[in-house]
Short mmCIF file of C-alpha atoms and ligand atoms in Angstrom, two decimals:
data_model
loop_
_atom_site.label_atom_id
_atom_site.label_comp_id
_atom_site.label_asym_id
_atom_site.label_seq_id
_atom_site.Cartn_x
_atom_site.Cartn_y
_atom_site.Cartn_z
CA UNK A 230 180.54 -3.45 -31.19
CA UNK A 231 179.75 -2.17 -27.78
CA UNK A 232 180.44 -4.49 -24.68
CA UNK A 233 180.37 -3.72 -21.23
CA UNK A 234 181.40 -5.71 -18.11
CA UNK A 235 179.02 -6.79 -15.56
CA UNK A 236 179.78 -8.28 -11.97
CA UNK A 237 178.18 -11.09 -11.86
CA UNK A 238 177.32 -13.80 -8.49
CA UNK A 239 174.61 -15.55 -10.89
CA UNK A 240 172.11 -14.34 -7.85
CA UNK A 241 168.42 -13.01 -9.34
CA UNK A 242 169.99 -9.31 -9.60
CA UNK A 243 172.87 -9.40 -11.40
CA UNK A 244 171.02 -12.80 -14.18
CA UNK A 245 168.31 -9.88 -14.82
CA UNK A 246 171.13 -7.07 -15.42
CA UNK A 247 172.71 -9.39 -18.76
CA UNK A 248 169.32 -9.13 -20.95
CA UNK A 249 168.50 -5.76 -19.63
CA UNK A 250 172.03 -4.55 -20.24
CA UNK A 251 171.39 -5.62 -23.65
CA UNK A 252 167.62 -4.51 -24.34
CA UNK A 253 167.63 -1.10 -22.39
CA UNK A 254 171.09 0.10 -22.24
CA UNK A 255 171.67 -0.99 -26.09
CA UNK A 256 175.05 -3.55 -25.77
CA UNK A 257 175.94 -5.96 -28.19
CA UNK A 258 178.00 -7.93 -26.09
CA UNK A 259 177.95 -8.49 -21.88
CA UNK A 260 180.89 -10.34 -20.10
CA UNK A 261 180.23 -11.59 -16.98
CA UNK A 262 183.50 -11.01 -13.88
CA UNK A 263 183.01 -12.85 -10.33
CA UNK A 264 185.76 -12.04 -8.30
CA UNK A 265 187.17 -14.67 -5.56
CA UNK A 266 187.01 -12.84 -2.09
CA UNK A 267 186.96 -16.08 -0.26
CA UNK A 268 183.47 -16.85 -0.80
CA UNK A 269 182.30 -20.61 0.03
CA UNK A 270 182.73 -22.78 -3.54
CA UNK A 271 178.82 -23.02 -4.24
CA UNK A 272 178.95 -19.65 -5.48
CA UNK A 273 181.12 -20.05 -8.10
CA UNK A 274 178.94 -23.55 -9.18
CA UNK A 275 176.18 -20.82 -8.92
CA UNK A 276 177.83 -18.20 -11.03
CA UNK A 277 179.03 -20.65 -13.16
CA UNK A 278 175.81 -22.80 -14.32
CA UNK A 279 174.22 -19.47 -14.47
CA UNK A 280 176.89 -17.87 -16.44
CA UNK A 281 176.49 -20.90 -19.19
CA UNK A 282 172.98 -21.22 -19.04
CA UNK A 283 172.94 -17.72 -20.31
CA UNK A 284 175.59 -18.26 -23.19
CA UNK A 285 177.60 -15.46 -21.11
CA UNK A 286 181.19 -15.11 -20.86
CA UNK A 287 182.48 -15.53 -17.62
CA UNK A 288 185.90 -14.57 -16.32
CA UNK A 289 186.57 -15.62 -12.43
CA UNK A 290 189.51 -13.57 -10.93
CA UNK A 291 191.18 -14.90 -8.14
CA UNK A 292 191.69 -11.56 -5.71
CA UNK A 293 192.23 -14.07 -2.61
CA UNK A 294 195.82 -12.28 -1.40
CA UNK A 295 195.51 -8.68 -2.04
CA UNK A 296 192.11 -9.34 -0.35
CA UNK A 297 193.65 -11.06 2.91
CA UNK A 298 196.22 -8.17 2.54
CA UNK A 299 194.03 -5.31 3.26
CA UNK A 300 192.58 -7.01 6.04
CA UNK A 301 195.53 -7.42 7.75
CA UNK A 302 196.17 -3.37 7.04
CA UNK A 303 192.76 -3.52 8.26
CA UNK A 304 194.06 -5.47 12.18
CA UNK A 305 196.75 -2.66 12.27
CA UNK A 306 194.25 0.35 11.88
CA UNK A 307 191.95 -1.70 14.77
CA UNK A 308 188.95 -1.36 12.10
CA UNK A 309 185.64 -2.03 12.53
CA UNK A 310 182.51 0.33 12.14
CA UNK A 311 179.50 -0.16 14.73
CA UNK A 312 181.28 -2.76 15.80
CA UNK A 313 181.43 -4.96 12.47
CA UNK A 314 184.74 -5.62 10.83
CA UNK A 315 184.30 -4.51 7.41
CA UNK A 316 184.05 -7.55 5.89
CA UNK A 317 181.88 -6.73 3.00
CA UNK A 318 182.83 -2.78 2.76
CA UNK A 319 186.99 -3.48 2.04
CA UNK A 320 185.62 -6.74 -0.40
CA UNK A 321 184.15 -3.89 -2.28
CA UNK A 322 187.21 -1.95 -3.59
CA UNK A 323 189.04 -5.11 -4.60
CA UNK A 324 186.26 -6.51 -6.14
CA UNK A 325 185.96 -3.35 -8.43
CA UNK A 326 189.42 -3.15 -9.15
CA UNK A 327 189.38 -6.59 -10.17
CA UNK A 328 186.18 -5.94 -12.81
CA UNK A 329 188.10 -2.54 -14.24
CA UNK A 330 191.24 -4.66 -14.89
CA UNK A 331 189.10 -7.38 -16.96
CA UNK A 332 186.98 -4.51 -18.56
CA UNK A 333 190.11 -3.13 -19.71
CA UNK A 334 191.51 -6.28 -21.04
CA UNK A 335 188.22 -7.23 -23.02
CA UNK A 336 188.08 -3.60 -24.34
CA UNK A 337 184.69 -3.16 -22.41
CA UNK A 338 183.46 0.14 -23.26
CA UNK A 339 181.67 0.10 -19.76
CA UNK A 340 180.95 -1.57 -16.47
CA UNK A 341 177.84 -2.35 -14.71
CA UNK A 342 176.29 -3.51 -11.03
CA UNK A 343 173.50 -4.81 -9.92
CA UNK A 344 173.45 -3.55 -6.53
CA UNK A 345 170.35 -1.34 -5.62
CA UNK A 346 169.78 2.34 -4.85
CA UNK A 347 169.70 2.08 -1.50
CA UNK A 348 172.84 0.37 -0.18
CA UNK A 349 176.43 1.15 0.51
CA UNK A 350 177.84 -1.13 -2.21
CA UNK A 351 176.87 1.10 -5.14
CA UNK A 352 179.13 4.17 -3.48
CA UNK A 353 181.73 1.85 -3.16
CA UNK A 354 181.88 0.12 -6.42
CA UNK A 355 181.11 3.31 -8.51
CA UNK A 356 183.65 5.70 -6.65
CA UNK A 357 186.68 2.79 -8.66
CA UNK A 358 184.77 2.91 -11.52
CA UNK A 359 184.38 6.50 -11.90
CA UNK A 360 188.08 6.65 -12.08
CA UNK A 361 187.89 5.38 -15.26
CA UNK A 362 186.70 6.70 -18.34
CA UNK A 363 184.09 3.80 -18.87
CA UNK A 364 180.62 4.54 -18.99
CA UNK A 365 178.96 3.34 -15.26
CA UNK A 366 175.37 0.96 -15.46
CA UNK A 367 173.22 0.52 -12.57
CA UNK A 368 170.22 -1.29 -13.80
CA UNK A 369 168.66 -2.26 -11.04
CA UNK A 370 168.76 1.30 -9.80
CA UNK A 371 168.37 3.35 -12.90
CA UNK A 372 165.47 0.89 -13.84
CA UNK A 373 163.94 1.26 -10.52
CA UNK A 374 163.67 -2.67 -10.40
CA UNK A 375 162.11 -4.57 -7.58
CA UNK A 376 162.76 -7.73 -6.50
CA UNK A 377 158.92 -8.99 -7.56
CA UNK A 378 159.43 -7.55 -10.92
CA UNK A 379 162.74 -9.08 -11.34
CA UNK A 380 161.15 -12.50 -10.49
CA UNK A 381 158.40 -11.57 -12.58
CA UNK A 382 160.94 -10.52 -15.90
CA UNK A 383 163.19 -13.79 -15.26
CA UNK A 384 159.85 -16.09 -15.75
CA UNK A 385 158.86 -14.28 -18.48
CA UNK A 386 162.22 -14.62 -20.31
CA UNK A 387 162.88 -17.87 -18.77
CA UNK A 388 165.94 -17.07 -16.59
CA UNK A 389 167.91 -19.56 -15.09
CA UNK A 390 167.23 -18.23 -11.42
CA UNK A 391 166.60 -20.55 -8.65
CA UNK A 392 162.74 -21.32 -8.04
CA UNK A 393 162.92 -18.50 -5.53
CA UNK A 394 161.56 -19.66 -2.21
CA UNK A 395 161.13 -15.60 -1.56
CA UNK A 396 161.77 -16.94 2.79
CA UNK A 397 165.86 -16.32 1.87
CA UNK A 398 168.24 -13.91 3.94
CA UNK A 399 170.28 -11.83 1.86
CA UNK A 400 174.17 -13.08 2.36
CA UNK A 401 177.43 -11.88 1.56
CA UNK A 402 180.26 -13.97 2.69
CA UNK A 403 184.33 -13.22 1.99
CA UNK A 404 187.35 -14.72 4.47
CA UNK A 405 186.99 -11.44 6.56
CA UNK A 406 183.11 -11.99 7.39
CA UNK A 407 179.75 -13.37 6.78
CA UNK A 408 176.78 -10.96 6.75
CA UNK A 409 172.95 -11.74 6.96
CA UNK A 410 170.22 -9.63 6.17
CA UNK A 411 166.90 -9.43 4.75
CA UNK A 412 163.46 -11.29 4.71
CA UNK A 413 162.52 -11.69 8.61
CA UNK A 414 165.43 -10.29 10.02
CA UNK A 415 164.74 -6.47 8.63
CA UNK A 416 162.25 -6.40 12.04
CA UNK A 417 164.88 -5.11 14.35
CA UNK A 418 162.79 -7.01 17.20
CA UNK A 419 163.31 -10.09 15.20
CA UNK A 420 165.58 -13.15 17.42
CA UNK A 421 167.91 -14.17 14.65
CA UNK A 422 167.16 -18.23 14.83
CA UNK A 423 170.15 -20.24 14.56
CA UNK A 424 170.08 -21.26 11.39
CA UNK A 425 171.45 -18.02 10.14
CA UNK A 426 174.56 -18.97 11.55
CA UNK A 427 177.19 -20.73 9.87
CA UNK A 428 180.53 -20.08 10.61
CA UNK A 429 179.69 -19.91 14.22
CA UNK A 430 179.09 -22.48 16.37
CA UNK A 431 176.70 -22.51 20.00
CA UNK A 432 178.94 -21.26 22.28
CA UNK A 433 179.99 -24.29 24.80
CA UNK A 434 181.80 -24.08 28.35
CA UNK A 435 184.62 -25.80 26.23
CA UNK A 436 188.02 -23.50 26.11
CA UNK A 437 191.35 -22.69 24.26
CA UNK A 438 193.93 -21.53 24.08
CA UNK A 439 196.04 -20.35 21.18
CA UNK A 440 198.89 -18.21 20.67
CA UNK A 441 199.03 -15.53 17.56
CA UNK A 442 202.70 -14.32 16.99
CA UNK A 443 202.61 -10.21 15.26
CA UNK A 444 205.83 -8.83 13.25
CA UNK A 445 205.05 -5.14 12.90
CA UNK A 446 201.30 -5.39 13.86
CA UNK A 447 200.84 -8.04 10.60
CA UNK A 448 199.65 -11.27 12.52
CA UNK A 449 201.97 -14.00 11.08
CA UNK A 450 202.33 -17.12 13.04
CA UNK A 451 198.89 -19.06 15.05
CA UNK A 452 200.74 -21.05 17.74
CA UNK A 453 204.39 -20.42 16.55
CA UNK A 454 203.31 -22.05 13.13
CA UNK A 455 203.99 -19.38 10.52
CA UNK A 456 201.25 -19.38 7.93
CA UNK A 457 200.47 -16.94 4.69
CA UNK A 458 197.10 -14.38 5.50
CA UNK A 459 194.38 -16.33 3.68
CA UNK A 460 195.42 -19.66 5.17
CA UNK A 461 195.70 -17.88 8.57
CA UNK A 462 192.75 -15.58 8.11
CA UNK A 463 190.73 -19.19 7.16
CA UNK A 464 192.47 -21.28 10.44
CA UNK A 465 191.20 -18.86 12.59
CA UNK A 466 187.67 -18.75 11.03
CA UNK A 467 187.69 -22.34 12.07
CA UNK A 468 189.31 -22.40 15.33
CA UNK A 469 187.62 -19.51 16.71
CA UNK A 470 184.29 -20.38 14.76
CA UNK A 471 183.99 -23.24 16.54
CA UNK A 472 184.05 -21.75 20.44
CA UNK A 473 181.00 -19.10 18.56
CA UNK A 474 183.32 -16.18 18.54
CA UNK A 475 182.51 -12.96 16.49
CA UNK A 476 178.70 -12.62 16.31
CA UNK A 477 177.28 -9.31 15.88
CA UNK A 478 173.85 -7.86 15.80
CA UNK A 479 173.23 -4.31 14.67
CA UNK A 480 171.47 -1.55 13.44
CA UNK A 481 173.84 -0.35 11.23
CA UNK A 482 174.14 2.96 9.75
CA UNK A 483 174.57 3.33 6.08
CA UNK A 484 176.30 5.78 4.02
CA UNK A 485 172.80 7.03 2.67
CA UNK A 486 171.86 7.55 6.32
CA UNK A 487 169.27 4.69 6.13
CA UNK A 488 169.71 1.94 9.17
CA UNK A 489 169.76 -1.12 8.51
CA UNK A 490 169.54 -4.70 10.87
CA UNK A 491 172.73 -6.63 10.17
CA UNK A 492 173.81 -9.68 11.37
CA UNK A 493 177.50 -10.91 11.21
CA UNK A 494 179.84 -13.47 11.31
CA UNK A 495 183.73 -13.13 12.07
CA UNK A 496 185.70 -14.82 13.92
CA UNK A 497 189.05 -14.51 12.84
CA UNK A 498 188.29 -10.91 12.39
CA UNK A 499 187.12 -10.46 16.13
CA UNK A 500 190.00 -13.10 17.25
CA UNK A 501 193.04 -10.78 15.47
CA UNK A 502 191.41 -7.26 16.21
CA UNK A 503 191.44 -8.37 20.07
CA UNK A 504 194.77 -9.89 20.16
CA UNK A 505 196.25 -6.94 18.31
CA UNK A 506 194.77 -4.41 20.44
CA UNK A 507 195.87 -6.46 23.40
CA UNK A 508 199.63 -6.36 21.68
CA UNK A 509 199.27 -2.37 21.35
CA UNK A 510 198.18 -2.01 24.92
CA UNK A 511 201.41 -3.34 25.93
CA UNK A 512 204.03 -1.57 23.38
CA UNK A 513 202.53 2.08 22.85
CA UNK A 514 202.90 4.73 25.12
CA UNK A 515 199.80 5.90 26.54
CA UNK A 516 199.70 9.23 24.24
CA UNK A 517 200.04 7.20 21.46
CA UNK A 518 197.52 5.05 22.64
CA UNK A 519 194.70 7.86 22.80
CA UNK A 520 196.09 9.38 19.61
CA UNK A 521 196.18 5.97 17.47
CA UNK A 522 192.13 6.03 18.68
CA UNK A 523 191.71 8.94 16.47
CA UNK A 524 193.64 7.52 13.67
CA UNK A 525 192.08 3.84 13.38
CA UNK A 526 188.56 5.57 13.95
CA UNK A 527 188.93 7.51 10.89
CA UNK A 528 190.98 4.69 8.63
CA UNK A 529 187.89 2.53 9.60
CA UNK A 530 185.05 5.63 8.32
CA UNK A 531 187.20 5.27 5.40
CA UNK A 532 187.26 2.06 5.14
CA UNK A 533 183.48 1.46 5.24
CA UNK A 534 183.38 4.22 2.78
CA UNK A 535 185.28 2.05 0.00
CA UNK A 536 187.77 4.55 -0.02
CA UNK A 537 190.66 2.76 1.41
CA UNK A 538 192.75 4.40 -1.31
CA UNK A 539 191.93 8.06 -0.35
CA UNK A 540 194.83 10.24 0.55
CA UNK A 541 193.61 10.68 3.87
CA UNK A 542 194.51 6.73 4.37
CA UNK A 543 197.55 7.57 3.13
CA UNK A 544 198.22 9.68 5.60
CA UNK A 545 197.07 7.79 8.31
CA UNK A 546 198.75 4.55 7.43
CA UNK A 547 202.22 6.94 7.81
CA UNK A 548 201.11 7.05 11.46
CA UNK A 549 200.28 3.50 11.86
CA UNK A 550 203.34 2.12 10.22
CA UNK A 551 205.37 4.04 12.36
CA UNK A 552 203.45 2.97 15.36
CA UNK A 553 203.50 -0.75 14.15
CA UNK A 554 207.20 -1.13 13.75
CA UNK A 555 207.03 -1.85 17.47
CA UNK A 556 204.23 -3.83 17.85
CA UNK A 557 205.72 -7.59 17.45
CA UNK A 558 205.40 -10.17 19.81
CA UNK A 559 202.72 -12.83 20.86
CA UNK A 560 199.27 -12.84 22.30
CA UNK A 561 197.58 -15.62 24.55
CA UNK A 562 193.77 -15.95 23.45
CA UNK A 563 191.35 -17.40 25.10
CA UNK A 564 188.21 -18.98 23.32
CA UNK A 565 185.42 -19.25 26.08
CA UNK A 566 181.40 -18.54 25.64
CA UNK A 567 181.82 -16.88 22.50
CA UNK A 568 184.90 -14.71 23.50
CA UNK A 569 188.05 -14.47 21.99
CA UNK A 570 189.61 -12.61 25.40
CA UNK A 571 193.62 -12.12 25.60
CA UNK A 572 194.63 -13.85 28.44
CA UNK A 573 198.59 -12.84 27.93
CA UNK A 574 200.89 -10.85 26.21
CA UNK A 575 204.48 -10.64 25.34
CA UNK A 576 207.19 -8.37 23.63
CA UNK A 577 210.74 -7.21 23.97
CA UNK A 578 209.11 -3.39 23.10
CA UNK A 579 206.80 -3.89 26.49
CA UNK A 580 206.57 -0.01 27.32
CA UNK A 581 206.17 -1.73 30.75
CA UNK A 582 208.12 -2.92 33.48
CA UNK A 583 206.77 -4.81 36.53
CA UNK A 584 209.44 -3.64 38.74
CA UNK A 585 208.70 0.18 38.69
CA UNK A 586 204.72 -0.91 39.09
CA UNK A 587 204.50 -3.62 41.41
CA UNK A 588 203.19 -3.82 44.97
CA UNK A 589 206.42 -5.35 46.38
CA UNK A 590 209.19 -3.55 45.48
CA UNK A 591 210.07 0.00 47.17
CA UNK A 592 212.64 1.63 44.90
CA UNK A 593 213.85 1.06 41.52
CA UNK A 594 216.53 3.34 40.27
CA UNK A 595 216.05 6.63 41.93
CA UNK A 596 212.10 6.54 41.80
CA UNK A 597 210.63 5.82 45.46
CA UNK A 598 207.17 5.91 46.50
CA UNK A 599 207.48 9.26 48.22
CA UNK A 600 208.59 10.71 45.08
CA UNK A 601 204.71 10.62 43.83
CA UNK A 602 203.51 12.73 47.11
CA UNK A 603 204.21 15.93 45.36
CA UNK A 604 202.03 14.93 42.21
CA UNK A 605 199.29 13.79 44.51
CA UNK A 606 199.21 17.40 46.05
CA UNK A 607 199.02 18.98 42.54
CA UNK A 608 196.17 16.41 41.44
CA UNK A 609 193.12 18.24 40.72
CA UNK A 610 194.49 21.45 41.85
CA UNK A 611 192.51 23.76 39.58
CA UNK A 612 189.44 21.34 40.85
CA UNK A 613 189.49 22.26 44.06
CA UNK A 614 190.11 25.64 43.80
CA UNK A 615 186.95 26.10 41.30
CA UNK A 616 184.85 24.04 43.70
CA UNK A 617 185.41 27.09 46.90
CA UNK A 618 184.85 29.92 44.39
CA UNK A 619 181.86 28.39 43.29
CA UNK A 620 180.86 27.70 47.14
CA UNK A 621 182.53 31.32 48.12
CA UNK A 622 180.24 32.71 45.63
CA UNK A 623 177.18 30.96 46.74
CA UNK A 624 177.60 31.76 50.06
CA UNK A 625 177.95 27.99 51.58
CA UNK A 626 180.95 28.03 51.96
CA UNK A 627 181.91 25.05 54.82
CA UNK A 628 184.50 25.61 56.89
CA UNK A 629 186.68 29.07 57.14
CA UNK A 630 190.02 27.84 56.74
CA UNK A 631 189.32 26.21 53.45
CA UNK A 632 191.43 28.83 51.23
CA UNK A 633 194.88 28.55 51.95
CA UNK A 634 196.02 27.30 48.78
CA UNK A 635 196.33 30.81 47.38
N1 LIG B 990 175.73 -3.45 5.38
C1 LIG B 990 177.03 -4.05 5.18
C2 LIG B 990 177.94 -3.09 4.49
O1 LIG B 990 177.48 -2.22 3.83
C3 LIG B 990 177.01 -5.40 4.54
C4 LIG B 990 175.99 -5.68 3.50
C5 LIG B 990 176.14 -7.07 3.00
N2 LIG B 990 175.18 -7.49 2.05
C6 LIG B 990 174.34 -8.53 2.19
N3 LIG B 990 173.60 -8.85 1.20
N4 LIG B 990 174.27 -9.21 3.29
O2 LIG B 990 179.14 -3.17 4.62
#
């Protein structure tokens, strides 16, 4: 008895994979796994009446926290690649974890996707898997399928897929974000109509105001009302969804080098990253400002990667944590035309004080204005000096009495 483990959404990819698995790859037995990311509750009905239609086994694993979790470690490394917030790409990790854990349990002798050869969620679900010692499947991939030959196959063998208008965008949809791509919108000069939206409202000239209280760079209260990470993640999906915050448009690029046009949804992604980077601005010093850049952009190549698990991450989380342990306190956003802008921010680690910068006071302590005139001399020293050897040099030099700073 051979049985291997297939994650399943009931969509026309993975329904095909549960025969195939069975005719070409030679398994007695498939088990279907759909893990909870946060996706909307018709894709479980999906997955489900699927699932039974097929006479498959279905486990649904609720990964919900642990999710919500690494998307908060997600707000503290400021991640986002090409300017989307990973939704999908740290999904994938969990999602695979999830699968091996049931796999395991069921005494799978492998695991299997349906994803194709061409995306970024193969890498990302196979680099978990390959952990293991179970055997990897990738039908769709290593049967070179194709999307009219899948429809084709599920007729033939009378699959319960949906009639298949062929006019659908492609959508995957967790708490952290809600991609769209596919059909019409893979012309890059394509408007995205409105209907693709759904978490995100027409922006209004309505505003709000909310306040988002960090401990340690973890966002943990929305207006001083302290909430666990899906629920908050979710509230702010709603709030900010509603003032048509987080939209994105790209051509993003994928691991495989291919680009692809990507549309996004995430608000309470776009809402935390701001007012966390807004919190940052305020506690780290200015070296650790430009430093942390480095860091978050290479937890967030990770990230997109699937490999939030690497030892680089590892590494790099020792430098955020030790950042983060000073970045508590509250932010002010504002939700106006589609923004999520912070509007104030406040914390007793403030590597600020108005005092030594303001316009009205002269001296504070022992620093005084004048004190700054030597530093203004010295600024751009080696500047000026290059500029009148290059002049010297050319011959144009201006004026005569130009090099006395010797
Ligand atoms: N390109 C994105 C990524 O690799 C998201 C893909 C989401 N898939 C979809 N069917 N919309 O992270």
């Amino acid at each position: 008895m051979t049985r291997v483990a297939l994650a399943f959404s009931g969509g026309l990819d993975t329904t095909v994979c549960v025969p195939l698995l069975e005719e070409e790859y030679g398994h007695d037995d498939v088990i279907g796994v759909t893990v909870d990311v946060g996706q909307p509750a018709e894709e479980f009905d999906e997955a489900e009446e699927t699932a039974e239609a097929l006479g498959l086994e279905l486990h649904v694993v609720d990964a919900r926290e642990e999710f919500a979790q690494l998307c908060l470690e997600s707000v503290r490394a400021n991640a986002s690649y090409q300017g989307y917030p990973l939704g999908t790409a740290l999904a994938r990790p969990v999602i695979a974890n999830a699968i091996l854990e049931v796999a395991k349990e069921r005494d799978c002798d492998a695991v299997a996707h349906g994803c194709t050869g061409k995306g970024n969620d193969q890498l990302r679900f196979e680099a978990i898997w390959r952990d293991s010692d179970l055997d990897v499947y990738a039908p769709v991939r290593e049967l070179g399928l194709t999307r009219e030959w899948e429809q084709e196959y599920a007729e033939e063998k009378d699959l319960p897929v949906e009639g298949g208008s062929g006019g659908d965008w492609s959508i995957d949809t967790n708490i952290w974000s809600r991609s769209i791509e596919g059909d019409e919108l893979e012309d890059p000069n394509y408007v995205p109509p409105k209907e693709i939206y759904e978490w995100t409202a027409e922006p209004t000239g309505e505003t709000e105001e909310i306040e988002i209280t960090f401990e340690n760079g973890y966002p943990v209260a929305v207006d001083g009302e302290e909430m666990g990470s899906v629920s908050l993640i979710e509230q702010l999906n709603e709030l900010a969804g509603a003032y048509g915050v987080g939209r994105t448009d790209s051509m993003e690029d994928r691991m495989l080098g291919l680009k692809v046009r990507e549309n996004y949804e995430h608000p309470a992604a776009t809402t935390l990253l701001n007012a966390h980077e807004a919190l940052e601005a305020l506690v780290l010093t200015q070296e650790e400002r430009e430093f942390k850049q480095l860091v978050d952009q290479r937890w967030s190549k990770k990230g997109y990667e699937g490999l939030v698990d690497a030892p680089l991450v590892d590494a790099l989380e020792g430098f955020i944590a030790e950042t983060q342990k000073r970045v508590t306190g509250t932010v002010t956003i504002r939700f106006e035309g589609g923004q999520a802008r912070a509007v104030g921010r406040d914390s007793e680690y403030a590597a600020y004080s108005a005092s030594h910068a303001s316009f009205d006071t002269e001296t504070v302590g022992s620093i005084e204005q004048e004190d700054a005139t030597g530093v203004a001399k010295y600024h751009g020293f080696q500047r000026r000096l290059a500029k009148k050897a290059a002049q010297k040099a050319a011959g144009t030099e201006l004026s005569a009495d130009g090099g006395s700073e010797e």
